[in-house]
Backbone as ProteinMPNN parsed JSONL, in Angstrom:
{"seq_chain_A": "XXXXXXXXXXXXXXXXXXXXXXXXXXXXXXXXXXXXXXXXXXXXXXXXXXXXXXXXXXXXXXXXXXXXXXXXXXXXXXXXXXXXXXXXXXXXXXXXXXXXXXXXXXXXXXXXXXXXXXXXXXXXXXXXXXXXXXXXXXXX", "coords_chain_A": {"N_chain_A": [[38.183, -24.495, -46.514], [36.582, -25.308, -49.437], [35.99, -26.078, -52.888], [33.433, -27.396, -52.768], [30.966, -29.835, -51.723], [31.538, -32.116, -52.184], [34.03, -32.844, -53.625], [36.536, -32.139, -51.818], [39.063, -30.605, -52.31], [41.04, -28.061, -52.766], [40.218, -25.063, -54.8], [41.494, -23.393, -57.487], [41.437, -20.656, -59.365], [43.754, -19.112, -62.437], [43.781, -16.154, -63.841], [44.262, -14.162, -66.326], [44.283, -11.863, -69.144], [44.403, -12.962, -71.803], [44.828, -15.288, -71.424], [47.276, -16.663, -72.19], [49.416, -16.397, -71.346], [50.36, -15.641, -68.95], [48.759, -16.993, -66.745], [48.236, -19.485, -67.751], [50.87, -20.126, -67.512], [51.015, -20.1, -63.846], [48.542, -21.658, -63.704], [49.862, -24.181, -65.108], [51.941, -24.844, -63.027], [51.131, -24.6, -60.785], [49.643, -27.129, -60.854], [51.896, -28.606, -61.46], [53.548, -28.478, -59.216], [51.744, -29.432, -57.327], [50.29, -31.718, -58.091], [47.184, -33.841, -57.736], [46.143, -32.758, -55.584], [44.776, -30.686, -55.674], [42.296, -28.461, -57.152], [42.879, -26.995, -60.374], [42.132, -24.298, -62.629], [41.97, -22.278, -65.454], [41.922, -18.678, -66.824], [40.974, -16.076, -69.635], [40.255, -12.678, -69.768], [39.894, -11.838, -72.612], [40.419, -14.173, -74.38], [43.264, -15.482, -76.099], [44.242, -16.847, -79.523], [45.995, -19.183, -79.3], [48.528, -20.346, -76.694], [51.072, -18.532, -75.802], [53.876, -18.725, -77.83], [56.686, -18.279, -76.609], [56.172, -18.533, -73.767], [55.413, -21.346, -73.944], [58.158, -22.511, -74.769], [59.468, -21.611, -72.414], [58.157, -22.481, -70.532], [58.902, -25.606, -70.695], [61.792, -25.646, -70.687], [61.433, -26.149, -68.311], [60.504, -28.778, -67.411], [57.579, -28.394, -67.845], [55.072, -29.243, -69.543], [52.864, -26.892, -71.668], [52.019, -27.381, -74.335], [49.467, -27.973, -75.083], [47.759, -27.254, -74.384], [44.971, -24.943, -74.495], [43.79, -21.203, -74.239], [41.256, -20.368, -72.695], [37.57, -18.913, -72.256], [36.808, -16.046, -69.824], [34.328, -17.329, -67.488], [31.584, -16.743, -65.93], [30.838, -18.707, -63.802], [33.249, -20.193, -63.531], [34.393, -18.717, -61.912], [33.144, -18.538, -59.853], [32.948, -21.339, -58.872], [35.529, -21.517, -57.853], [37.658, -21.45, -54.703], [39.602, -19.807, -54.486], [41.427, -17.051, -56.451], [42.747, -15.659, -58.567], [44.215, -13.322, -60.063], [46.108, -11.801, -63.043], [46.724, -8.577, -64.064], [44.626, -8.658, -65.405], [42.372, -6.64, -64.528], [39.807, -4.575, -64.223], [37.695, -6.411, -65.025], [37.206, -9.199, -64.474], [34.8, -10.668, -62.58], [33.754, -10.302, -59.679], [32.979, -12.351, -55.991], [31.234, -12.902, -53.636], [32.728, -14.882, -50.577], [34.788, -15.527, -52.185], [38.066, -15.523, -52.11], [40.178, -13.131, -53.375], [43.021, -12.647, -54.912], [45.311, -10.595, -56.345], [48.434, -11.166, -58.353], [50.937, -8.85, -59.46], [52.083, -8.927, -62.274], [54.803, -8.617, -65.364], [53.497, -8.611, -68.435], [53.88, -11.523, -70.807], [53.821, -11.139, -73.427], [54.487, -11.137, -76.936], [56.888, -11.321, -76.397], [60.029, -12.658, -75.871], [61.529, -16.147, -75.047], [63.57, -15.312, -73.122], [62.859, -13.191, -71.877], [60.484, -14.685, -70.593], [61.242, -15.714, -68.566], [62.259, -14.999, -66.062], [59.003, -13.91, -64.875], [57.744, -16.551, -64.88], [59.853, -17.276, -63.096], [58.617, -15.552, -61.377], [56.08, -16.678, -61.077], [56.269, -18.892, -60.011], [57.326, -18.505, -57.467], [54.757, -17.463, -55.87], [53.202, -19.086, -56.812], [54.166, -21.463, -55.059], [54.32, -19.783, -52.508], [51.565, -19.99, -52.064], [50.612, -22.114, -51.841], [51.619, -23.091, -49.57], [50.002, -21.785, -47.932], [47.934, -23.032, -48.006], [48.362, -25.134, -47.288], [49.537, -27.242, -48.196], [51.937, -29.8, -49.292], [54.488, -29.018, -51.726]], "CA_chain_A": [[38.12, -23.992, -47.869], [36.431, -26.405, -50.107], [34.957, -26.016, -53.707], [31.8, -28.141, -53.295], [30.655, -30.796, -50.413], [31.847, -33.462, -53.199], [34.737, -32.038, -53.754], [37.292, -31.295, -50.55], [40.336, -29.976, -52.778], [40.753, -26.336, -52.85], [40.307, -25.063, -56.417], [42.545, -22.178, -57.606], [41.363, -19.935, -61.012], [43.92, -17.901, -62.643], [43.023, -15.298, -64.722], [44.796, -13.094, -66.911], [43.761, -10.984, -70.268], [44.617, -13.599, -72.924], [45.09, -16.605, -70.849], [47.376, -17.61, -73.388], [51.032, -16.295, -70.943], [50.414, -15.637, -66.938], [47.255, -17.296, -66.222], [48.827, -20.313, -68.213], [51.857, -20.354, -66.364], [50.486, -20.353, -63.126], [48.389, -23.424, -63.741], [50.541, -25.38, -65.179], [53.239, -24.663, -62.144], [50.206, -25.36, -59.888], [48.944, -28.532, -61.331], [52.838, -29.843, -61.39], [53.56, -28.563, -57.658], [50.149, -29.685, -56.317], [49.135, -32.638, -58.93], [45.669, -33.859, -57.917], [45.538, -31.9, -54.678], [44.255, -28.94, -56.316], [41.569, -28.199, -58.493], [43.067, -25.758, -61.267], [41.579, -24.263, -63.642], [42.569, -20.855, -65.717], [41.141, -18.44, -67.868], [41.132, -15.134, -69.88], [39.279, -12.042, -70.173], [39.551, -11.868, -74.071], [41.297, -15.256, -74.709], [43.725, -15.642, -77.336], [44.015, -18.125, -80.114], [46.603, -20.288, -78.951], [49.091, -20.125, -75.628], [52.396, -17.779, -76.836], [55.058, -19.592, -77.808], [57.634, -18.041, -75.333], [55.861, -19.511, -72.723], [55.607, -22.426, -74.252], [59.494, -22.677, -74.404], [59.901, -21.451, -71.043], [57.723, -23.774, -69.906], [59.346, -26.541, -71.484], [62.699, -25.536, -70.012], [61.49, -26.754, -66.307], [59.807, -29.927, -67.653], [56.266, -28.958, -68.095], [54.459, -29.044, -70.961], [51.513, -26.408, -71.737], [51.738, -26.888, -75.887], [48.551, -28.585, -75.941], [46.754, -26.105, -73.913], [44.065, -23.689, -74.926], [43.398, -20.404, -73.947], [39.506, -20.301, -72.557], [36.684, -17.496, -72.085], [36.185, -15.893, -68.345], [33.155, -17.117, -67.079], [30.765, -16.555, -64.418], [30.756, -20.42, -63.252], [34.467, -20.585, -63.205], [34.756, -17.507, -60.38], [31.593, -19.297, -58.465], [33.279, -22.886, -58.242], [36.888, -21.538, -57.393], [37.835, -20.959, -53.708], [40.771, -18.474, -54.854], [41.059, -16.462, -57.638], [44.49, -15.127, -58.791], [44.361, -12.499, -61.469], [47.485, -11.609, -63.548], [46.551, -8.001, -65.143], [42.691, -8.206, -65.907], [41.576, -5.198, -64.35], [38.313, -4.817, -63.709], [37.159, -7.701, -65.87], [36.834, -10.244, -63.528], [33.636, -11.206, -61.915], [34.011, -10.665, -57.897], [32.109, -12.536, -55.528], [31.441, -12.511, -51.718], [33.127, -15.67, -50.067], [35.938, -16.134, -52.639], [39.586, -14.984, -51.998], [41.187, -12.458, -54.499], [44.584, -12.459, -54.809], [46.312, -9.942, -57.255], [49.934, -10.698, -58.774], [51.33, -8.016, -60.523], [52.955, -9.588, -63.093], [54.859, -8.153, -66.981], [52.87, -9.184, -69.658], [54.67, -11.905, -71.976], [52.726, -11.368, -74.977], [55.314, -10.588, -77.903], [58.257, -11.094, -75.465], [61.091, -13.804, -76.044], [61.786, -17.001, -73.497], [64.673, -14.889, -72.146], [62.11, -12.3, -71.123], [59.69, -15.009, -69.851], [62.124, -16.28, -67.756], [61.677, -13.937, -64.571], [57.877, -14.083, -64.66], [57.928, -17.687, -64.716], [59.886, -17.677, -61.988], [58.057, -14.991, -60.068], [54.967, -17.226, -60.655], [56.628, -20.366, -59.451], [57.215, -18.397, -56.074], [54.086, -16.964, -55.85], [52.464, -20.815, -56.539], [54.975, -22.157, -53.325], [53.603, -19.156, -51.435], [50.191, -20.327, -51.895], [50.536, -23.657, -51.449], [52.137, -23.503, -48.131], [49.104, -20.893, -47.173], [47.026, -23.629, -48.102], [48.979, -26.3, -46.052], [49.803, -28.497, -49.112], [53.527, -29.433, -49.533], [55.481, -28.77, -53.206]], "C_chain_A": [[37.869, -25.159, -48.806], [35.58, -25.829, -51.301], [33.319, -26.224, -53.984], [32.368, -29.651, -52.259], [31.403, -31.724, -50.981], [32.829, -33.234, -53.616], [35.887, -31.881, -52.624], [38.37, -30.581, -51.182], [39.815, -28.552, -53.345], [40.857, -26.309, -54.492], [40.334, -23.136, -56.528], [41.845, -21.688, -59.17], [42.441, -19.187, -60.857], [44.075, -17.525, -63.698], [43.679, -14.02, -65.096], [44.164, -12.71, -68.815], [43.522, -12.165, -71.456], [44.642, -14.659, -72.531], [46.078, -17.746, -71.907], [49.28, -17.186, -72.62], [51.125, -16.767, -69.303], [50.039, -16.802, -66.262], [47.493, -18.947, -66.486], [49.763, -21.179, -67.584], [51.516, -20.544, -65.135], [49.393, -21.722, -63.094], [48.745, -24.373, -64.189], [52.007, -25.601, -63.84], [52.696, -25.323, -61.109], [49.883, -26.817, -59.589], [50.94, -28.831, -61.328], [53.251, -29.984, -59.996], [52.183, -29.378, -56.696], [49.37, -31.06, -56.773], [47.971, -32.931, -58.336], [45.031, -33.194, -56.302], [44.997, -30.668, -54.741], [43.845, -28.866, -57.559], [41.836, -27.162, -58.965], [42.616, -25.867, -61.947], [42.294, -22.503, -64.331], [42.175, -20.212, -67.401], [41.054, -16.764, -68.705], [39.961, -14.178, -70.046], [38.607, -11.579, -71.481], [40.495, -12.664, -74.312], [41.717, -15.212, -76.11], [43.175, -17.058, -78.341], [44.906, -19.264, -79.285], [48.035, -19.481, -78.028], [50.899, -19.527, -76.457], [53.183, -18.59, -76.744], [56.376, -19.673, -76.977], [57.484, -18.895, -74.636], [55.857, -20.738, -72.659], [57.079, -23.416, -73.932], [59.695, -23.067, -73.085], [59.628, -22.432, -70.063], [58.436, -24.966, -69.862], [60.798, -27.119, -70.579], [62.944, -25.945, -68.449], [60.642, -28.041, -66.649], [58.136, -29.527, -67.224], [55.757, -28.013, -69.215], [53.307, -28.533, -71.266], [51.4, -26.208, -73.398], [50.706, -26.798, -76.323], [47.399, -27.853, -75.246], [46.226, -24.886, -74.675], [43.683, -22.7, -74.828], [41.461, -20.228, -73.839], [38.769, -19.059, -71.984], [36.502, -17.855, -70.238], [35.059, -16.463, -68.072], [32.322, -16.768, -65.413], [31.073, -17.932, -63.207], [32.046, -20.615, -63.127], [35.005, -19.994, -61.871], [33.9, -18.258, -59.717], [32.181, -20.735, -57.881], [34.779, -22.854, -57.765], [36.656, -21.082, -56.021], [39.131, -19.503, -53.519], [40.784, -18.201, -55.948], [42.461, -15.593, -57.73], [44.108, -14.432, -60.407], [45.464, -11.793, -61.494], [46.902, -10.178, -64.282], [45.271, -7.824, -65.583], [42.012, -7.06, -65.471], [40.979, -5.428, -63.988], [37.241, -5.808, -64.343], [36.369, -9.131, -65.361], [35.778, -10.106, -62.174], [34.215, -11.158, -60.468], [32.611, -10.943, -56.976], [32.172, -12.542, -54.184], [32.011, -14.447, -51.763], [34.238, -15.925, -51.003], [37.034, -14.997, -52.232], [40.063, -14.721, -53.211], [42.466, -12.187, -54.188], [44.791, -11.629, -56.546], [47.681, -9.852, -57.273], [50.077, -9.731, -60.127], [52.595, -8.619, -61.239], [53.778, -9.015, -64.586], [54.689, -9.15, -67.157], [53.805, -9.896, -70.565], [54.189, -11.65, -73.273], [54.069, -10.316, -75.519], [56.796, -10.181, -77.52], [58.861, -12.563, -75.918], [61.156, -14.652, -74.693], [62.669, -15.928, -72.749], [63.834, -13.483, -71.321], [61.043, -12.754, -70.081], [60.026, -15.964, -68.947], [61.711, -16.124, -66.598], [60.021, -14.433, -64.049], [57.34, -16.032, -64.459], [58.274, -17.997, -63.56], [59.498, -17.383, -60.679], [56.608, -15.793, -59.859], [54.924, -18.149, -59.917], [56.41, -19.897, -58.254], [56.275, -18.05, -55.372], [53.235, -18.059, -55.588], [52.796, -21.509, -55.12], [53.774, -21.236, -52.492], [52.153, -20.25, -51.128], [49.633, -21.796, -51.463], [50.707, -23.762, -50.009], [50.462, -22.503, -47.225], [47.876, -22.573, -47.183], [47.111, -25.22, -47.356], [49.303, -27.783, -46.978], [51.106, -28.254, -49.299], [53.733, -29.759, -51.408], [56.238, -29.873, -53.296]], "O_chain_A": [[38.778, -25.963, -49.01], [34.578, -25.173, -51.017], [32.46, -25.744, -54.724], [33.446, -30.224, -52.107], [32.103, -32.314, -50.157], [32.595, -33.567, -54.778], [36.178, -30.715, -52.888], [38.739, -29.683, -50.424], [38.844, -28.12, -53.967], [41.358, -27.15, -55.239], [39.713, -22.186, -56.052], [41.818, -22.535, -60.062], [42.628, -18.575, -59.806], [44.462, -18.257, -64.609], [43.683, -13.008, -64.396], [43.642, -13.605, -69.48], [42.412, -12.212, -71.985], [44.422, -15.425, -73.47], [45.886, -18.909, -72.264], [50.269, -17.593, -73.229], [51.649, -17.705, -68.703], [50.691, -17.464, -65.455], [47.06, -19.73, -65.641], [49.688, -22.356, -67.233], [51.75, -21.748, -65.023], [49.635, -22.698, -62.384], [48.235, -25.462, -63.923], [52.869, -26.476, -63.925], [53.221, -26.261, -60.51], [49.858, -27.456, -58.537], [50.939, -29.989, -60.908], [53.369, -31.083, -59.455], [52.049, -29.695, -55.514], [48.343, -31.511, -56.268], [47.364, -31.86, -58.37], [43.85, -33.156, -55.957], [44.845, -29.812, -53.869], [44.424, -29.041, -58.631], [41.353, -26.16, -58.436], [42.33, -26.972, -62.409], [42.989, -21.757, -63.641], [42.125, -20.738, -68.513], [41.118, -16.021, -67.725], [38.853, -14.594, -70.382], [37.466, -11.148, -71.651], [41.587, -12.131, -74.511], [40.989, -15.004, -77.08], [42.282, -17.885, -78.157], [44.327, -20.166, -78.679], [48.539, -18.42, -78.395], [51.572, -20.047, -77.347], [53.342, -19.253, -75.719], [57.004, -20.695, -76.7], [58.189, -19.901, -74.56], [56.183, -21.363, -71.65], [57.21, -24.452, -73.28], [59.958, -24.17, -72.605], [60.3, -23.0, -69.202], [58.582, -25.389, -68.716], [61.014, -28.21, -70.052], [63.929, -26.041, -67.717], [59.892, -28.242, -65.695], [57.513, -30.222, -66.421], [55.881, -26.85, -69.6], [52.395, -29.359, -71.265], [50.864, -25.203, -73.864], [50.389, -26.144, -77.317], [46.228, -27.934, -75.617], [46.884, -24.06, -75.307], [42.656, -22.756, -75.505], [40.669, -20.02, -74.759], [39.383, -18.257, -71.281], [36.274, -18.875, -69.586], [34.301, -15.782, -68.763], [32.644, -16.644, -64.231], [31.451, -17.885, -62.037], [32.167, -21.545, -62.329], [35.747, -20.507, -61.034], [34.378, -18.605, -58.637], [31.961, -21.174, -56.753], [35.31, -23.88, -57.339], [35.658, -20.386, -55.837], [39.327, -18.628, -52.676], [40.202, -18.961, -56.722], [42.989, -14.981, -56.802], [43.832, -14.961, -61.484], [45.938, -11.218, -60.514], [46.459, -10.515, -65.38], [44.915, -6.783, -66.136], [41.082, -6.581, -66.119], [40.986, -6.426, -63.268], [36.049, -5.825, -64.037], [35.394, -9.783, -65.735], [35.993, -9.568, -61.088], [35.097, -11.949, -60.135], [31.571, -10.284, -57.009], [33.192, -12.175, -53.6], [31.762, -15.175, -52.724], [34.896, -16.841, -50.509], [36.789, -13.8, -52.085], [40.359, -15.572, -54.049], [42.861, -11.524, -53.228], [44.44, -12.106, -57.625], [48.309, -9.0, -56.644], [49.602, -9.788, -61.261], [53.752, -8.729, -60.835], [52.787, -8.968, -65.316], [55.108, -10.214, -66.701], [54.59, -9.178, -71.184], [54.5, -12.458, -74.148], [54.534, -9.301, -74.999], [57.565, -9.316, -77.939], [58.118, -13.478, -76.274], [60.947, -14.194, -73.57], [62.32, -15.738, -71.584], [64.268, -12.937, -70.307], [60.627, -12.078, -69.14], [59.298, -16.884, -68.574], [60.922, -16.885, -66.037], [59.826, -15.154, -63.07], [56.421, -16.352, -63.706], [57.591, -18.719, -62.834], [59.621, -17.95, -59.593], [55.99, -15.69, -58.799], [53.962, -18.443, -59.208], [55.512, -20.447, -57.617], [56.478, -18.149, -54.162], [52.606, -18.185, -54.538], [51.995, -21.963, -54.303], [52.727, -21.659, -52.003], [51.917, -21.015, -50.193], [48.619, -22.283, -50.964], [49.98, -24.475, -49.317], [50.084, -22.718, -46.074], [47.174, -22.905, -46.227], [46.27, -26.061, -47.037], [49.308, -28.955, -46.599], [51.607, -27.139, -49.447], [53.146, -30.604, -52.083], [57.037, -30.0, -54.224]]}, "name": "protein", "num_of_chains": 1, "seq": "XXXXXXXXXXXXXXXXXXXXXXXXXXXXXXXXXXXXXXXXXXXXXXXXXXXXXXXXXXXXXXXXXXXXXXXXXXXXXXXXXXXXXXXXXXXXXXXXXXXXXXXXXXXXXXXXXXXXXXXXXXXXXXXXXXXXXXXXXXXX"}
């Protein structure tokens, strides 16, 4: 499983509605479990303005920091250069292609929810990130 000949590190999209709660979470959990063994990237199907503040918190609360992160547009080229593809909630939104791996977590939506609500999801993403890691034979 390799992105590109130039390239050997697997590279993970994930992709939820706003990319501004799930989709968020998940690559920043990624990128701190995995630092440069894994190309993340993550992205929304109608991206917000700026990443909810809950999450922000929540984030915060396990030492990592997504304040300065952006919420960015789906594209075509982001599904084509990932080897997995993790969508939080997008529906039918997301671009599917032959040779990549879809994974769907069903996740609640933080949007307009408090840290103490984005607690859980946080931590169901964390376990969800382990999973994947170990599928992928990289240790946490």
């Amino acid at each position: 499983m390799t992105s590109s000949s130039a390239d050997p590190r697997p590279s993970v999209l994930f992709v939820c509605v706003h990319n501004a709660g799930r989709s968020q979470m998940g690559a920043a959990v990624l990128t701190h479990l995995a630092g440069d063994r894994v190309e993340v990237r993550s992205a929304g199907s109608a991206p917000a303005d700026t990443v909810n503040p809950a999450v922000v918190g929540a984030m915060a609360e396990v030492g990592i920091d997504v304040s300065a992160e952006t919420p960015k547009v789906l594209t075509v080229e982001a599904v084509q250069s990932s080897d997995v593809v993790i969508t939080m909630g997008c529906g039918d939104t997301c671009p599917v292609f032959p040779g990549k791996r879809y994974l769907d977590w069903q996740l609640d939506d933080p949007a307009g929810r408090g840290v103490d609500a984005v607690r859980p999801i946080r931590e169901e993403i964390e376990r969800g990130v382990r999973g994947l890691l170990a599928e992928l034979g990289i240790a946490a």
